[in-house]
């Protein structure tokens, strides 16, 4: 079995006559006997074809540490500001990385950062709601999201670019009925949000070892209108 020892301290607080709140925590985790899926190449006696045997091994050990903060503020009637910040760092203490063999000449990824986890993330948002006519309330909201770069392989040779996106929405409400227009990814950011590096030794057609990176495509700008009713 795997094992995760988690150590965490935090605080939650409301102040300024309940118009502001903050939640913050810091953590340190020790992840041991991690289950790692590896593909081991082998030859059948008398055949030149390379085959792959997929195995799960308890060979992972990673130290994780980070900080998470989020809060909100209501400085004026109808106006709410919110934000969050996350710092997540990792260090591989032990890992037999078979795909690293062809990338850097060794299976040892000790000291590297864990793939697929951005070190920095943060968000900022603002929402305003106001009565614009009898029984009709208007609202508008803007959100900004940042995701830092992340490695796509445990060899730490390739990583994605930082990603920043802005979302907007505005609408009206009346007697449980709401209609809202929205746009996500306002500036049509096209940064690849992440990926996974794979060793494709079995798919080699030239006799040489090959690797590939499979990327997650970004979600492009969307514009729309939605309606809902509470009853």
Short mmCIF file of N, CA, C and O in Angstrom, two decimals, residues 3 16 31 43 47 50 61-62 65 68 75-76 94-95 101 114 125 144 147 151 172 176 189 204 209-210 219 226:
data_model
loop_
_atom_site.label_atom_id
_atom_site.label_comp_id
_atom_site.label_asym_id
_atom_site.label_seq_id
_atom_site.Cartn_x
_atom_site.Cartn_y
_atom_site.Cartn_z
N UNK A 3 1.58 5.29 1.17
CA UNK A 3 1.46 5.98 2.45
C UNK A 3 1.70 7.47 2.25
O UNK A 3 2.64 7.87 1.53
N UNK A 16 -13.42 43.01 10.11
CA UNK A 16 -14.00 44.22 9.55
C UNK A 16 -15.53 44.10 9.47
O UNK A 16 -16.12 44.24 8.41
N UNK A 31 5.16 11.47 0.80
CA UNK A 31 4.48 10.43 0.04
C UNK A 31 5.47 9.29 -0.20
O UNK A 31 6.52 9.49 -0.82
N UNK A 43 12.21 -8.70 -25.18
CA UNK A 43 12.21 -9.43 -26.45
C UNK A 43 11.75 -10.86 -26.20
O UNK A 43 12.13 -11.49 -25.21
N UNK A 47 12.88 -13.41 -31.60
CA UNK A 47 12.16 -12.36 -32.31
C UNK A 47 12.85 -11.01 -32.11
O UNK A 47 13.28 -10.69 -31.01
N UNK A 50 10.34 -5.59 -30.28
CA UNK A 50 10.36 -5.12 -28.90
C UNK A 50 8.92 -5.09 -28.37
O UNK A 50 8.02 -4.57 -29.01
N UNK A 61 8.68 8.00 -4.15
CA UNK A 61 8.83 8.73 -2.89
C UNK A 61 8.98 10.20 -3.23
O UNK A 61 9.90 10.58 -3.95
N UNK A 62 8.05 11.03 -2.74
CA UNK A 62 8.05 12.45 -3.06
C UNK A 62 7.76 13.25 -1.80
O UNK A 62 6.92 12.86 -0.99
N UNK A 65 5.35 20.23 -0.50
CA UNK A 65 5.14 21.33 0.45
C UNK A 65 4.52 22.51 -0.29
O UNK A 65 4.73 22.69 -1.49
N UNK A 68 -1.50 27.67 0.71
CA UNK A 68 -2.76 27.99 0.06
C UNK A 68 -3.44 29.12 0.83
O UNK A 68 -3.58 29.04 2.06
N UNK A 75 -16.08 45.72 0.23
CA UNK A 75 -15.80 47.10 0.67
C UNK A 75 -17.00 48.03 0.52
O UNK A 75 -17.09 49.03 1.24
N UNK A 76 -17.91 47.73 -0.41
CA UNK A 76 -19.07 48.58 -0.68
C UNK A 76 -20.32 47.70 -0.83
O UNK A 76 -20.21 46.52 -1.21
N UNK A 94 12.79 9.48 -4.54
CA UNK A 94 13.14 8.17 -5.10
C UNK A 94 12.15 7.81 -6.18
O UNK A 94 10.94 7.89 -5.97
N UNK A 95 12.67 7.48 -7.36
CA UNK A 95 11.78 7.12 -8.46
C UNK A 95 12.60 6.49 -9.59
O UNK A 95 13.51 7.13 -10.11
N UNK A 101 15.35 7.06 -19.28
CA UNK A 101 16.58 6.44 -19.76
C UNK A 101 17.00 6.98 -21.12
O UNK A 101 18.16 7.31 -21.36
N UNK A 114 7.88 16.96 -9.46
CA UNK A 114 6.85 16.04 -9.94
C UNK A 114 6.17 16.63 -11.18
O UNK A 114 5.85 17.82 -11.22
N UNK A 125 -11.00 38.01 -8.54
CA UNK A 125 -12.36 38.17 -9.05
C UNK A 125 -13.05 39.36 -8.42
O UNK A 125 -12.71 39.79 -7.32
N UNK A 144 -10.12 36.49 -13.15
CA UNK A 144 -8.79 36.31 -13.76
C UNK A 144 -8.14 35.08 -13.14
O UNK A 144 -8.12 34.93 -11.92
N UNK A 147 -2.29 30.10 -14.20
CA UNK A 147 -1.70 28.79 -13.92
C UNK A 147 -0.25 28.83 -14.38
O UNK A 147 0.04 29.14 -15.53
N UNK A 151 5.96 20.84 -15.54
CA UNK A 151 6.71 19.85 -16.30
C UNK A 151 5.77 18.76 -16.82
O UNK A 151 4.80 18.40 -16.16
N UNK A 172 -29.28 39.61 -15.36
CA UNK A 172 -30.35 40.20 -14.55
C UNK A 172 -31.13 39.08 -13.88
O UNK A 172 -31.19 37.94 -14.38
N UNK A 176 -36.72 34.89 -9.11
CA UNK A 176 -36.20 33.54 -9.32
C UNK A 176 -35.75 33.24 -10.73
O UNK A 176 -35.14 32.20 -10.99
N UNK A 189 -6.89 32.86 -25.27
CA UNK A 189 -5.57 32.34 -24.94
C UNK A 189 -5.42 30.92 -25.49
O UNK A 189 -6.29 30.07 -25.29
N UNK A 204 8.29 2.30 -32.45
CA UNK A 204 9.38 2.76 -33.30
C UNK A 204 9.36 2.00 -34.63
O UNK A 204 9.24 0.79 -34.68
N UNK A 209 14.89 4.37 -30.68
CA UNK A 209 13.94 4.68 -29.61
C UNK A 209 13.27 6.03 -29.89
O UNK A 209 13.90 6.95 -30.40
N UNK A 210 12.00 6.13 -29.54
CA UNK A 210 11.27 7.37 -29.76
C UNK A 210 10.49 7.74 -28.50
O UNK A 210 10.08 6.88 -27.74
N UNK A 219 -9.03 25.17 -24.02
CA UNK A 219 -10.41 25.48 -24.35
C UNK A 219 -10.47 26.92 -24.83
O UNK A 219 -10.20 27.84 -24.07
N UNK A 226 -27.26 32.03 -20.98
CA UNK A 226 -27.92 30.94 -20.25
C UNK A 226 -28.99 31.53 -19.34
O UNK A 226 -28.89 32.68 -18.89
#
